[in-house]
Amino acid sequence: MSKYTLYDYDSSKFPFKETVQNMMDVDQLDMIHEVFEFPEKLEIIKDQNTILHDKFYEEMKKAEFTALYKDFVSNFISDLEIFKNEKILYQTYPSFRIHQPNNIAVGQYHKDSDFGHNTHEMNFWLPFTNAWDTNAVWIGDPDSDDHECMEVDYGQVANFDGANSLHGNKDNLTGKSRLSIDFRIFPLKFYNQQEQEQTETLTQKKKFVIGEYWSEL
Ligand SMILES: [Fe+2]
């Protein structure tokens, strides 16, 4: 059984690629390393700390991307069968990753629950470029047979259990950059304010509470 579920969405209705191309000022996202190549290998903590990440996060807070993301969560994700009759919270600002050739996107294999995430969170991964082989995210222990490549084309979004299962990436040998967002959905029935106040995010030190890390639809 696969460790992830793929959903197809209408990329003309939710034009992530075009929007992000405009935001980043490039005409081919998977060749963004030709415009700006990371000077060194990324590391954990430092891995979210480059000019391209800053640019994305700055642009992301503007209306165009905020509206698209919220529209996608409200009118695609929350309509999925798995959330039928379920009140959900969504990650206010999605996490942005860039996986450039001969580099990594996230520094080490991990479970999100290692970093203060609640085990009931559900992860969604949405690449703006096709993701396959060594530019994708892999799920499962890399030293075992239990290791699966999350192959996702643009126009698809994957759901996986990132809170509880190991995931990570490899040296990207595909020659193409992968750009993606990932975000988490939290069924409201598991939300406990006191519990959530105890933890915060690793890099931004945001509390995992409604109004900070989480938003209501
Ligand atoms: Fe993760």
PDB file of N, CA and C in Angstrom, residues 2-3 7 44 63 85 103 112-113 124 149 204 215:
ATOM      1  N   SER A   2       0.500   2.172  -0.821  1.00  0.00           N
ATOM      2  CA  SER A   2       1.293   3.397  -0.924  1.00  0.00           C
ATOM      3  C   SER A   2       1.185   4.239   0.361  1.00  0.00           C
ATOM      4  N   LYS A   3       2.226   4.961   0.635  1.00  0.00           N
ATOM      5  CA  LYS A   3       2.258   5.773   1.855  1.00  0.00           C
ATOM      6  C   LYS A   3       1.667   7.162   1.631  1.00  0.00           C
ATOM      7  N   TYR A   7      -4.133  13.601  -5.273  1.00  0.00           N
ATOM      8  CA  TYR A   7      -5.380  14.204  -5.749  1.00  0.00           C
ATOM      9  C   TYR A   7      -5.040  15.108  -6.927  1.00  0.00           C
ATOM     10  N   ILE A  44      19.900  21.845   7.977  1.00  0.00           N
ATOM     11  CA  ILE A  44      18.707  22.027   8.802  1.00  0.00           C
ATOM     12  C   ILE A  44      18.845  23.368   9.546  1.00  0.00           C
ATOM     13  N   ALA A  63      -1.514  39.864  -1.676  1.00  0.00           N
ATOM     14  CA  ALA A  63      -2.878  39.382  -1.940  1.00  0.00           C
ATOM     15  C   ALA A  63      -2.972  38.247  -2.953  1.00  0.00           C
ATOM     16  N   ASN A  85     -17.926  16.333   6.637  1.00  0.00           N
ATOM     17  CA  ASN A  85     -18.453  16.494   8.006  1.00  0.00           C
ATOM     18  C   ASN A  85     -17.356  16.778   9.037  1.00  0.00           C
ATOM     19  N   ASN A 103      21.768  19.411  -4.613  1.00  0.00           N
ATOM     20  CA  ASN A 103      21.555  19.959  -3.288  1.00  0.00           C
ATOM     21  C   ASN A 103      20.404  19.192  -2.630  1.00  0.00           C
ATOM     22  N   ASP A 112       7.513  15.077  11.498  1.00  0.00           N
ATOM     23  CA  ASP A 112       7.196  16.436  11.948  1.00  0.00           C
ATOM     24  C   ASP A 112       6.925  16.486  13.451  1.00  0.00           C
ATOM     25  N   SER A 113       6.474  15.360  14.016  1.00  0.00           N
ATOM     26  CA  SER A 113       6.204  15.349  15.460  1.00  0.00           C
ATOM     27  C   SER A 113       7.502  15.488  16.270  1.00  0.00           C
ATOM     28  N   PHE A 124       0.034  18.020   3.435  1.00  0.00           N
ATOM     29  CA  PHE A 124      -0.214  18.098   1.989  1.00  0.00           C
ATOM     30  C   PHE A 124       1.024  18.684   1.331  1.00  0.00           C
ATOM     31  N   CYS A 149       9.225   6.790  -2.970  1.00  0.00           N
ATOM     32  CA  CYS A 149       9.331   8.101  -3.609  1.00  0.00           C
ATOM     33  C   CYS A 149       7.930   8.662  -3.823  1.00  0.00           C
ATOM     34  N   GLN A 204      10.481  29.746  12.961  1.00  0.00           N
ATOM     35  CA  GLN A 204       9.808  31.044  13.125  1.00  0.00           C
ATOM     36  C   GLN A 204       9.350  31.301  14.557  1.00  0.00           C
ATOM     37  N   SER A 215      -5.108  28.638  11.062  1.00  0.00           N
ATOM     38  CA  SER A 215      -6.233  29.528  10.768  1.00  0.00           C
ATOM     39  C   SER A 215      -7.494  28.718  10.587  1.00  0.00           C
TER      40      SER A 215
END
